[in-house]
mmCIF file of C-alpha atoms and ligand atoms in Angstrom:
data_model
loop_
_atom_site.group_PDB
_atom_site.id
_atom_site.type_symbol
_atom_site.label_atom_id
_atom_site.label_comp_id
_atom_site.label_asym_id
_atom_site.label_seq_id
_atom_site.Cartn_x
_atom_site.Cartn_y
_atom_site.Cartn_z
ATOM 1 C CA MET A 172 0.000 0.000 0.000
ATOM 2 C CA VAL A 173 1.446 3.366 0.976
ATOM 3 C CA GLU A 174 4.404 1.840 2.761
ATOM 4 C CA ALA A 175 6.933 3.943 0.836
ATOM 5 C CA ASP A 176 10.592 3.881 1.683
ATOM 6 C CA HIS A 177 11.736 7.423 2.354
ATOM 7 C CA GLU A 178 15.381 6.512 1.834
ATOM 8 C CA HIS A 179 14.901 6.231 -1.937
ATOM 9 C CA GLY A 180 14.490 9.073 -4.369
ATOM 10 C CA ASP A 181 11.997 8.317 -7.104
ATOM 11 C CA TYR A 182 8.395 7.985 -6.279
ATOM 12 C CA ASP A 183 5.058 9.237 -7.451
ATOM 13 C CA ARG A 184 3.972 11.555 -4.692
ATOM 14 C CA ASN A 185 0.510 12.205 -6.065
ATOM 15 C CA ARG A 186 -0.143 8.510 -6.420
ATOM 16 C CA GLU A 187 0.918 7.888 -2.821
ATOM 17 C CA LEU A 188 -1.347 10.682 -1.643
ATOM 18 C CA LYS A 189 -4.261 9.368 -3.633
ATOM 19 C CA LEU A 190 -3.786 5.836 -2.318
ATOM 20 C CA LEU A 191 -3.895 7.011 1.259
ATOM 21 C CA ASP A 192 -6.811 9.356 0.589
ATOM 22 C CA GLU A 193 -8.808 6.546 -0.976
ATOM 23 C CA THR A 194 -8.480 4.330 2.104
ATOM 24 C CA LYS A 195 -10.609 6.978 3.904
ATOM 25 C CA ALA A 196 -9.032 5.580 7.054
ATOM 26 C CA GLY A 197 -6.565 8.417 7.570
ATOM 27 C CA VAL A 198 -3.350 8.254 9.536
ATOM 28 C CA LYS A 199 -5.167 6.150 12.116
ATOM 29 C CA GLY A 200 -5.605 3.504 9.404
ATOM 30 C CA LEU A 201 -1.833 3.395 8.819
ATOM 31 C CA VAL A 202 -1.189 2.915 12.512
ATOM 32 C CA ASP A 203 -3.841 0.184 12.702
ATOM 33 C CA ALA A 204 -2.115 -1.570 9.803
ATOM 34 C CA GLY A 205 1.007 -1.813 11.959
ATOM 35 C CA LEU A 206 3.167 0.559 9.946
ATOM 36 C CA SER A 207 6.691 0.862 11.343
ATOM 37 C CA LYS A 208 8.315 3.287 8.888
ATOM 38 C CA LEU A 209 6.951 6.649 7.902
ATOM 39 C CA PRO A 210 5.651 6.900 4.302
ATOM 40 C CA LYS A 211 7.648 9.531 2.433
ATOM 41 C CA ILE A 212 4.619 11.782 1.954
ATOM 42 C CA PHE A 213 4.843 12.541 5.685
ATOM 43 C CA VAL A 214 8.556 13.328 5.782
ATOM 44 C CA HIS A 215 9.043 17.011 6.361
ATOM 45 C CA ASP A 216 11.434 18.885 4.080
ATOM 46 C CA SER A 217 13.638 20.219 6.838
ATOM 47 C CA HIS A 218 14.202 16.645 7.988
ATOM 48 C CA LYS A 219 15.108 15.198 4.618
ATOM 49 C CA VAL A 220 18.725 16.278 5.010
ATOM 50 C CA ASN A 221 18.933 13.583 7.673
ATOM 51 C CA ASP A 222 20.728 15.840 10.071
ATOM 52 C CA PHE A 223 18.354 16.534 12.890
ATOM 53 C CA SER A 224 20.948 18.063 15.164
ATOM 54 C CA SER A 225 21.696 20.992 12.879
ATOM 55 C CA SER A 226 18.135 21.986 11.994
ATOM 56 C CA SER A 227 17.982 24.117 15.083
ATOM 57 C CA SER A 228 14.884 26.134 14.337
ATOM 58 C CA SER A 229 12.710 23.086 13.812
ATOM 59 C CA SER A 230 13.966 20.492 16.225
ATOM 60 C CA SER A 231 15.822 22.221 19.022
ATOM 61 C CA SER A 232 14.545 21.310 22.430
ATOM 62 C CA PRO A 233 12.060 23.840 23.732
ATOM 63 C CA ALA A 234 12.866 26.283 26.482
ATOM 64 C CA THR A 235 11.647 25.018 29.826
ATOM 65 C CA ASP A 236 11.989 28.081 32.012
ATOM 66 C CA VAL A 237 9.277 30.203 30.373
ATOM 67 C CA SER A 238 5.591 29.529 29.881
ATOM 68 C CA ILE A 239 2.602 31.286 28.398
ATOM 69 C CA PRO A 240 0.529 33.400 30.843
ATOM 70 C CA VAL A 241 -2.243 31.706 32.804
ATOM 71 C CA ILE A 242 -5.231 33.966 33.538
ATOM 72 C CA ASP A 243 -7.717 33.128 36.276
ATOM 73 C CA LEU A 244 -11.210 34.194 35.228
ATOM 74 C CA GLY A 245 -12.725 33.159 38.572
ATOM 75 C CA SER A 246 -12.962 36.659 39.988
ATOM 76 C CA LEU A 247 -14.397 38.238 36.836
ATOM 77 C CA HIS A 248 -17.772 39.011 38.313
ATOM 78 C CA GLU A 249 -16.599 39.999 41.771
ATOM 79 C CA GLU A 250 -16.800 43.549 43.093
ATOM 80 C CA GLY A 251 -13.684 45.687 43.089
ATOM 81 C CA ASN A 252 -10.755 45.913 40.708
ATOM 82 C CA SER A 253 -10.586 42.334 39.599
ATOM 83 C CA ARG A 254 -12.110 42.868 36.137
ATOM 84 C CA HIS A 255 -9.677 45.681 35.476
ATOM 85 C CA GLU A 256 -6.784 43.438 36.563
ATOM 86 C CA ILE A 257 -7.925 40.625 34.307
ATOM 87 C CA VAL A 258 -8.222 43.013 31.345
ATOM 88 C CA GLN A 259 -4.664 44.205 32.020
ATOM 89 C CA LYS A 260 -3.399 40.620 32.019
ATOM 90 C CA VAL A 261 -5.245 39.873 28.781
ATOM 91 C CA LYS A 262 -3.764 42.992 27.173
ATOM 92 C CA ASP A 263 -0.282 42.056 28.280
ATOM 93 C CA ALA A 264 -0.641 38.474 27.038
ATOM 94 C CA CYS A 265 -2.051 39.587 23.665
ATOM 95 C CA GLU A 266 0.695 42.138 23.085
ATOM 96 C CA LYS A 267 3.592 39.942 24.165
ATOM 97 C CA TRP A 268 2.479 36.417 23.309
ATOM 98 C CA GLY A 269 -0.764 36.193 21.370
ATOM 99 C CA PHE A 270 -1.283 33.120 23.568
ATOM 100 C CA PHE A 271 -2.551 32.490 27.102
ATOM 101 C CA GLN A 272 -4.392 29.854 29.108
ATOM 102 C CA VAL A 273 -7.561 30.506 31.100
ATOM 103 C CA VAL A 274 -8.662 28.672 34.240
ATOM 104 C CA ASN A 275 -11.835 28.975 36.358
ATOM 105 C CA HIS A 276 -13.889 29.699 33.257
ATOM 106 C CA ASP A 277 -17.090 28.119 34.628
ATOM 107 C CA ILE A 278 -17.313 25.252 32.115
ATOM 108 C CA PRO A 279 -17.563 21.976 34.050
ATOM 109 C CA GLN A 280 -14.650 19.569 33.809
ATOM 110 C CA SER A 281 -17.069 16.811 32.831
ATOM 111 C CA VAL A 282 -17.960 18.707 29.627
ATOM 112 C CA LEU A 283 -14.297 19.042 28.684
ATOM 113 C CA ASP A 284 -13.537 15.390 29.442
ATOM 114 C CA GLU A 285 -16.570 14.145 27.550
ATOM 115 C CA MET A 286 -15.756 16.302 24.493
ATOM 116 C CA LEU A 287 -12.215 14.907 24.247
ATOM 117 C CA ASP A 288 -13.556 11.428 24.838
ATOM 118 C CA GLY A 289 -16.279 11.880 22.202
ATOM 119 C CA LEU A 290 -13.683 12.871 19.615
ATOM 120 C CA ARG A 291 -11.479 9.962 20.532
ATOM 121 C CA ARG A 292 -14.513 7.682 20.090
ATOM 122 C CA PHE A 293 -15.218 9.220 16.688
ATOM 123 C CA HIS A 294 -11.703 8.590 15.410
ATOM 124 C CA GLU A 295 -11.492 5.107 16.963
ATOM 125 C CA GLN A 296 -14.916 3.827 15.879
ATOM 126 C CA ASP A 297 -15.519 1.181 13.237
ATOM 127 C CA VAL A 298 -13.746 2.465 10.156
ATOM 128 C CA GLU A 299 -16.686 1.586 7.918
ATOM 129 C CA VAL A 300 -18.916 3.991 9.870
ATOM 130 C CA LYS A 301 -16.225 6.658 9.998
ATOM 131 C CA LYS A 302 -15.647 6.452 6.225
ATOM 132 C CA GLU A 303 -19.129 7.854 5.631
ATOM 133 C CA PHE A 304 -17.845 11.173 6.952
ATOM 134 C CA TYR A 305 -14.627 11.218 4.920
ATOM 135 C CA SER A 306 -14.625 14.067 2.416
ATOM 136 C CA ARG A 307 -12.541 16.815 0.842
ATOM 137 C CA ASP A 308 -15.559 18.927 -0.007
ATOM 138 C CA ILE A 309 -14.934 21.987 2.136
ATOM 139 C CA THR A 310 -18.422 23.322 1.479
ATOM 140 C CA LYS A 311 -19.826 20.519 3.660
ATOM 141 C CA ARG A 312 -20.726 21.511 7.227
ATOM 142 C CA VAL A 313 -19.507 18.300 8.842
ATOM 143 C CA PHE A 314 -16.794 15.993 7.540
ATOM 144 C CA TYR A 315 -13.534 14.303 8.444
ATOM 145 C CA ASN A 316 -10.253 13.743 6.618
ATOM 146 C CA THR A 317 -6.535 13.668 7.070
ATOM 147 C CA ASN A 318 -4.849 17.072 6.539
ATOM 148 C CA PHE A 319 -7.137 19.786 5.159
ATOM 149 C CA ASN A 320 -4.420 20.837 2.670
ATOM 150 C CA PHE A 321 -3.495 17.264 1.723
ATOM 151 C CA TYR A 322 -2.951 17.826 -2.017
ATOM 152 C CA THR A 323 -1.651 21.398 -1.859
ATOM 153 C CA ALA A 324 0.807 21.380 1.051
ATOM 154 C CA SER A 325 4.433 20.416 0.439
ATOM 155 C CA GLU A 326 4.338 17.975 3.357
ATOM 156 C CA ILE A 327 1.500 16.372 5.178
ATOM 157 C CA ASN A 328 1.283 15.822 8.894
ATOM 158 C CA TRP A 329 0.550 12.982 11.286
ATOM 159 C CA ARG A 330 -3.061 13.657 12.220
ATOM 160 C CA ASP A 331 -6.717 13.177 11.272
ATOM 161 C CA THR A 332 -9.433 15.770 11.872
ATOM 162 C CA LEU A 333 -13.194 16.037 12.214
ATOM 163 C CA TYR A 334 -14.529 19.443 11.046
ATOM 164 C CA CYS A 335 -17.837 21.091 11.963
ATOM 165 C CA LEU A 336 -19.002 24.475 10.700
ATOM 166 C CA LEU A 337 -21.192 25.450 13.661
ATOM 167 C CA ALA A 338 -22.048 29.021 12.623
ATOM 168 C CA PRO A 339 -23.260 31.107 10.875
ATOM 169 C CA GLY A 340 -26.561 29.531 10.012
ATOM 170 C CA PRO A 341 -28.236 26.678 11.789
ATOM 171 C CA LEU A 342 -26.491 23.322 11.823
ATOM 172 C CA ASP A 343 -28.842 20.368 11.661
ATOM 173 C CA PRO A 344 -27.645 18.279 14.633
ATOM 174 C CA HIS A 345 -28.274 15.130 12.619
ATOM 175 C CA GLN A 346 -25.319 16.046 10.459
ATOM 176 C CA LEU A 347 -23.051 15.511 13.459
ATOM 177 C CA PRO A 348 -21.709 11.982 14.004
ATOM 178 C CA SER A 349 -24.025 10.263 16.480
ATOM 179 C CA ILE A 350 -21.051 8.992 18.489
ATOM 180 C CA CYS A 351 -20.221 12.527 19.673
ATOM 181 C CA ARG A 352 -23.391 14.482 18.749
ATOM 182 C CA ASP A 353 -24.803 15.389 22.167
ATOM 183 C CA ILE A 354 -21.500 16.428 23.676
ATOM 184 C CA THR A 355 -20.594 18.517 20.612
ATOM 185 C CA ILE A 356 -23.808 20.496 21.028
ATOM 186 C CA GLU A 357 -23.329 20.867 24.791
ATOM 187 C CA TYR A 358 -19.665 21.810 24.406
ATOM 188 C CA SER A 359 -20.312 24.372 21.703
ATOM 189 C CA ASP A 360 -23.115 26.022 23.727
ATOM 190 C CA GLN A 361 -20.804 26.322 26.718
ATOM 191 C CA VAL A 362 -17.771 27.512 24.780
ATOM 192 C CA LYS A 363 -19.891 30.066 22.943
ATOM 193 C CA LYS A 364 -20.599 31.784 26.266
ATOM 194 C CA LEU A 365 -16.894 31.812 27.029
ATOM 195 C CA THR A 366 -16.130 33.357 23.622
ATOM 196 C CA LEU A 367 -18.508 36.227 24.358
ATOM 197 C CA THR A 368 -16.679 36.883 27.627
ATOM 198 C CA LEU A 369 -13.351 36.737 25.835
ATOM 199 C CA LEU A 370 -14.480 39.128 23.097
ATOM 200 C CA GLU A 371 -15.524 41.587 25.815
ATOM 201 C CA LEU A 372 -12.196 41.296 27.603
ATOM 202 C CA LEU A 373 -10.297 41.696 24.328
ATOM 203 C CA SER A 374 -12.376 44.757 23.379
ATOM 204 C CA GLU A 375 -11.655 46.334 26.769
ATOM 205 C CA ALA A 376 -7.973 45.413 26.478
ATOM 206 C CA LEU A 377 -7.933 47.432 23.239
ATOM 207 C CA GLY A 378 -9.538 50.384 25.032
ATOM 208 C CA LEU A 379 -12.817 49.924 23.114
ATOM 209 C CA GLU A 380 -16.435 49.445 24.261
ATOM 210 C CA SER A 381 -16.980 45.958 25.724
ATOM 211 C CA SER A 382 -19.282 44.974 22.896
ATOM 212 C CA TYR A 383 -17.053 46.281 20.088
ATOM 213 C CA LEU A 384 -15.627 42.999 18.765
ATOM 214 C CA LYS A 385 -18.968 41.235 19.072
ATOM 215 C CA ASP A 386 -20.669 44.113 17.239
ATOM 216 C CA ILE A 387 -18.313 43.778 14.288
ATOM 217 C CA ASP A 388 -19.265 40.083 14.107
ATOM 218 C CA CYS A 389 -16.022 38.553 15.381
ATOM 219 C CA GLY A 390 -18.087 35.821 17.013
ATOM 220 C CA GLU A 391 -20.399 35.133 14.071
ATOM 221 C CA GLY A 392 -18.406 32.414 12.345
ATOM 222 C CA ILE A 393 -17.539 29.279 14.308
ATOM 223 C CA PHE A 394 -15.492 26.471 12.825
ATOM 224 C CA MET A 395 -14.767 23.657 15.266
ATOM 225 C CA VAL A 396 -12.244 20.928 14.589
ATOM 226 C CA GLY A 397 -11.380 17.781 16.532
ATOM 227 C CA HIS A 398 -7.816 16.586 15.928
ATOM 228 C CA TYR A 399 -6.566 13.076 16.542
ATOM 229 C CA TYR A 400 -2.780 12.628 16.571
ATOM 230 C CA PRO A 401 -2.042 8.878 16.542
ATOM 231 C CA PRO A 402 1.216 7.566 18.019
ATOM 232 C CA CYS A 403 3.925 8.024 15.385
ATOM 233 C CA PRO A 404 6.611 5.398 14.639
ATOM 234 C CA GLU A 405 9.244 7.958 13.520
ATOM 235 C CA PRO A 406 8.201 11.222 15.180
ATOM 236 C CA GLU A 407 11.414 13.085 14.373
ATOM 237 C CA LEU A 408 10.591 12.960 10.629
ATOM 238 C CA THR A 409 7.237 14.729 10.665
ATOM 239 C CA TRP A 410 4.890 17.022 12.591
ATOM 240 C CA GLY A 411 1.533 16.638 14.256
ATOM 241 C CA ILE A 412 0.796 20.044 12.768
ATOM 242 C CA GLY A 413 3.578 22.140 11.266
ATOM 243 C CA GLY A 414 4.337 25.727 12.328
ATOM 244 C CA HIS A 415 1.457 28.051 11.416
ATOM 245 C CA THR A 416 -0.686 30.907 12.640
ATOM 246 C CA ASP A 417 -4.452 30.526 12.911
ATOM 247 C CA ILE A 418 -6.607 32.362 10.397
ATOM 248 C CA GLY A 419 -9.490 33.729 12.442
ATOM 249 C CA PHE A 420 -9.927 36.231 15.249
ATOM 250 C CA VAL A 421 -9.553 33.981 18.285
ATOM 251 C CA THR A 422 -9.028 30.249 18.846
ATOM 252 C CA ILE A 423 -10.258 28.487 21.977
ATOM 253 C CA LEU A 424 -8.252 25.285 22.192
ATOM 254 C CA LEU A 425 -8.752 22.332 24.483
ATOM 255 C CA GLN A 426 -5.931 19.796 24.656
ATOM 256 C CA ASP A 427 -5.693 16.538 26.552
ATOM 257 C CA GLN A 428 -2.808 15.830 28.943
ATOM 258 C CA VAL A 429 -0.433 14.254 26.390
ATOM 259 C CA GLY A 430 1.299 17.519 25.410
ATOM 260 C CA GLY A 431 3.183 18.403 22.231
ATOM 261 C CA LEU A 432 1.866 21.893 21.479
ATOM 262 C CA GLN A 433 4.559 24.567 21.196
ATOM 263 C CA VAL A 434 4.448 28.302 20.593
ATOM 264 C CA PHE A 435 7.177 30.383 18.967
ATOM 265 C CA HIS A 436 8.099 33.240 21.244
ATOM 266 C CA GLU A 437 11.155 35.500 21.187
ATOM 267 C CA ASP A 438 13.013 33.239 18.820
ATOM 268 C CA GLN A 439 12.390 29.988 20.602
ATOM 269 C CA TRP A 440 9.807 27.239 20.761
ATOM 270 C CA ILE A 441 8.076 27.039 24.134
ATOM 271 C CA ASP A 442 6.048 24.052 25.333
ATOM 272 C CA VAL A 443 2.423 24.776 26.144
ATOM 273 C CA THR A 444 2.233 22.459 29.136
ATOM 274 C CA PRO A 445 -1.232 20.982 29.605
ATOM 275 C CA ILE A 446 -3.074 22.307 32.660
ATOM 276 C CA PRO A 447 -6.058 20.148 33.643
ATOM 277 C CA GLY A 448 -9.284 22.059 33.016
ATOM 278 C CA ALA A 449 -7.660 24.973 31.194
ATOM 279 C CA PHE A 450 -8.391 26.378 27.739
ATOM 280 C CA ILE A 451 -5.643 27.770 25.567
ATOM 281 C CA ILE A 452 -6.608 31.050 23.935
ATOM 282 C CA ASN A 453 -4.673 32.265 20.937
ATOM 283 C CA LEU A 454 -5.155 35.122 18.548
ATOM 284 C CA GLY A 455 -5.330 34.593 14.812
ATOM 285 C CA ASP A 456 -4.316 36.605 11.770
ATOM 286 C CA MET A 457 -7.641 38.439 11.564
ATOM 287 C CA MET A 458 -7.157 39.810 15.081
ATOM 288 C CA GLN A 459 -3.673 40.983 14.183
ATOM 289 C CA LEU A 460 -5.104 42.654 11.067
ATOM 290 C CA ILE A 461 -7.974 44.498 12.755
ATOM 291 C CA THR A 462 -5.740 45.632 15.636
ATOM 292 C CA ASN A 463 -3.112 46.864 13.170
ATOM 293 C CA ASP A 464 -0.433 44.654 14.787
ATOM 294 C CA LYS A 465 -1.222 45.753 18.353
ATOM 295 C CA PHE A 466 -2.227 42.173 19.158
ATOM 296 C CA MET A 467 -0.164 39.370 17.696
ATOM 297 C CA SER A 468 -1.075 36.125 16.026
ATOM 298 C CA ALA A 469 1.621 33.727 17.212
ATOM 299 C CA MET A 470 3.164 30.851 15.284
ATOM 300 C CA HIS A 471 2.594 27.445 16.873
ATOM 301 C CA ARG A 472 2.924 23.749 16.051
ATOM 302 C CA VAL A 473 2.383 20.288 17.470
ATOM 303 C CA VAL A 474 5.274 17.825 17.493
ATOM 304 C CA ALA A 475 4.657 14.220 16.486
ATOM 305 C CA GLN A 476 5.291 11.756 19.285
ATOM 306 C CA LYS A 477 5.724 8.047 19.924
ATOM 307 C CA VAL A 478 3.066 8.327 22.613
ATOM 308 C CA GLY A 479 -0.550 8.818 21.770
ATOM 309 C CA PRO A 480 -3.143 9.279 20.637
ATOM 310 C CA ARG A 481 -3.313 12.960 21.490
ATOM 311 C CA VAL A 482 -6.732 14.592 21.116
ATOM 312 C CA SER A 483 -7.465 18.317 20.903
ATOM 313 C CA VAL A 484 -10.424 20.507 19.968
ATOM 314 C CA ALA A 485 -9.966 23.882 18.317
ATOM 315 C CA TYR A 486 -12.903 26.278 18.276
ATOM 316 C CA PHE A 487 -12.043 28.917 15.713
ATOM 317 C CA LEU A 488 -13.853 32.228 15.561
ATOM 318 C CA ARG A 489 -13.750 32.634 11.823
ATOM 319 C CA GLN A 490 -15.871 32.724 8.719
ATOM 320 C CA HIS A 491 -15.549 29.973 6.197
ATOM 321 C CA VAL A 492 -14.671 29.853 2.509
ATOM 322 C CA ASP A 493 -18.126 30.229 1.072
ATOM 323 C CA ASP A 494 -19.677 32.791 3.373
ATOM 324 C CA GLU A 495 -22.417 34.427 1.283
ATOM 325 C CA SER A 496 -22.003 38.056 2.236
ATOM 326 C CA PRO A 497 -18.641 38.437 3.871
ATOM 327 C CA ARG A 498 -18.078 41.751 5.555
ATOM 328 C CA MET A 499 -15.043 43.884 4.954
ATOM 329 C CA TYR A 500 -12.384 44.029 7.648
ATOM 330 C CA GLY A 501 -9.484 46.392 8.034
ATOM 331 C CA PRO A 502 -7.622 47.993 10.933
ATOM 332 C CA ILE A 503 -10.134 49.351 13.493
ATOM 333 C CA LYS A 504 -10.465 53.112 12.926
ATOM 334 C CA GLU A 505 -10.551 53.906 16.656
ATOM 335 C CA LEU A 506 -7.094 52.394 17.056
ATOM 336 C CA LEU A 507 -5.478 54.416 14.283
ATOM 337 C CA THR A 508 -3.610 57.688 14.754
ATOM 338 C CA GLU A 509 -1.196 59.775 12.727
ATOM 339 C CA ASP A 510 1.645 57.807 14.299
ATOM 340 C CA ASN A 511 -0.177 54.542 13.818
ATOM 341 C CA PRO A 512 -1.478 54.569 10.248
ATOM 342 C CA PRO A 513 -3.149 51.446 8.814
ATOM 343 C CA ILE A 514 -0.734 48.683 7.823
ATOM 344 C CA TYR A 515 -3.364 46.475 6.196
ATOM 345 C CA LYS A 516 -5.924 47.018 3.470
ATOM 346 C CA GLU A 517 -9.625 46.313 3.767
ATOM 347 C CA MET A 518 -10.283 42.681 2.925
ATOM 348 C CA LYS A 519 -12.783 39.846 3.213
ATOM 349 C CA MET A 520 -11.938 37.008 5.560
ATOM 350 C CA PRO A 521 -12.816 34.213 3.085
ATOM 351 C CA ASP A 522 -10.013 35.513 0.846
ATOM 352 C CA LEU A 523 -7.543 34.758 3.624
ATOM 353 C CA VAL A 524 -9.126 31.349 4.249
ATOM 354 C CA LYS A 525 -8.897 30.491 0.538
ATOM 355 C CA LEU A 526 -5.277 31.580 0.432
ATOM 356 C CA VAL A 527 -4.339 29.243 3.277
ATOM 357 C CA TYR A 528 -6.343 26.357 1.820
ATOM 358 C CA THR A 529 -4.972 26.594 -1.676
ATOM 359 C CA THR A 530 -1.344 27.655 -1.385
ATOM 360 C CA LYS A 531 1.556 25.334 -0.659
ATOM 361 C CA LEU A 532 2.844 26.668 2.617
ATOM 362 C CA ILE A 533 2.743 30.299 3.498
ATOM 363 C CA SER A 534 4.524 31.278 6.637
ATOM 364 C CA SER A 535 2.839 34.652 6.841
ATOM 365 C CA PRO A 536 -0.429 34.849 4.888
ATOM 366 C CA LEU A 537 -1.137 38.260 6.430
ATOM 367 C CA ASN A 538 1.599 39.753 4.270
ATOM 368 C CA HIS A 539 -0.730 39.406 1.295
ATOM 369 C CA PHE A 540 -2.989 42.047 2.841
ATOM 370 C CA ARG A 541 -0.341 44.598 3.759
ATOM 371 C CA LEU A 542 -0.632 48.034 2.247
HETATM 372 C C1 OGA B 1107 -4.896 24.193 14.990
HETATM 373 C C2 OGA B 1107 -3.893 23.929 16.044
HETATM 374 C C3 OGA B 1107 -3.210 22.680 17.976
HETATM 375 C C4 OGA B 1107 -3.530 21.438 18.705
HETATM 376 O O1 OGA B 1107 -5.821 23.375 14.827
HETATM 377 O O2 OGA B 1107 -4.776 25.234 14.330
HETATM 378 O O3 OGA B 1107 -2.950 24.656 16.140
HETATM 379 O O4 OGA B 1107 -3.101 21.331 19.860
HETATM 380 N N1 OGA B 1107 -4.074 22.897 16.876
HETATM 381 O O5 OGA B 1107 -4.167 20.556 18.136
HETATM 382 NI NI1 NI B 1108 -3.345 26.465 15.125
#
C-alpha cells in the first residue's frame, strides 16, 4: 500500500497521496495496519537532510523556564478591581504572546472530558462507519479527513481531523456523528458563552467598548475541529501540525494531557504544558489585522510523538470559505492615529481562508494584505 521507503528518491507523490486518501481511514488507518516506517509523503522537508541536530529552528529542544501566561477568570464578576486586573493581564498576554491559558472559566470539567472522549470515540470507531464522513468537499458543514491541505501542502502531517461548521446559520444536529453528537452540542453552547466573555475582555484590552468585537461580528463564524494525533513510529521525521498561525480572530483550544503543542516566542519554541481544566486562547491573523499589529497572532505547532493518541479541539472564531455576504475588515479606525497609520488594506476574511487552503505553505499569509 502506501508503505513507501523514504530513503529512496523516485516515487510518485501524487499517487501515494491518492492511495492514502482513498483508504478513507486516515493516519489512524496506517497505525492500525502496523506501519513501522513513515511513508515519504509525511517526511518534512527540513528533515530530509537527515541531520536533525543541525536543523535548530525546527527540532531544538524547547525552552523550559518560560511559559505562556495563565489567567484566572474566577474573579471576573466579583466587586472591586478584579475585572480591570484581568483586562490588564489579557492585554499584556495579547501584546507579548498572542497566547494564554484561562482557568476557572465556569465550564464543568465533565464537559471538557466528555468532548475529548467523544472525539477519541469518533476517530477510533468502526472504520466503515467513519468512512461515511470522509470528504474533501470543504463546502460541507460536517466531515472528516486527514490534513485539510493534503494535495496542496508540500508535506503532510501525522493527524486526522473532524470538522464542523457550527455558525453562521443553523447546523442540523443530525449532520453531526451520532457517536459525539450530544457532547458537541453541549460543548459548543458552553464555549460560545466563554467566547462572548473573551471578546468583551479583548475589546476592553484594546480600550474599546466591551461589545465592540462582538458588534463587528467577530463571534459570528464558528469552525470547530477535533484533531486526533495517533502515536507516530518515527516522530522526528514529521509534525503533528507544522508551524502556522491561525486564520481567524480567536481560537479556543482544548488539549488533553499528552502535550506536544509549542508556541514560537522571542526566537524559541516554548512548550504549552497541559493544565487540567484549562483552555488555551490564541489570537489569529484576523485579530492581528484588525488591531493593526497591536495584538499578535503567534506561530505554533504540534510535534509528532511516539506516545498517543493525542486529542485536541480547536474552536475557531472565523468565517468559512463560502460565506455568502462576507463583511469587509481592516484595521479598526478607533485604534489608528497619525503615528499609527493602517498597515493592512480592507479585505474579506474568506479571501484569507482560501489563500491558506490553496497555497503550498505560506509562513505569513497576512503579508498578502499589507498596504
Ligand atoms: C490548529 C492547532 C493545535 C492542537 O488546529 O490550528 O494549532 O493542539 N491545533 O491541536
Ligand atoms: Ni493552530
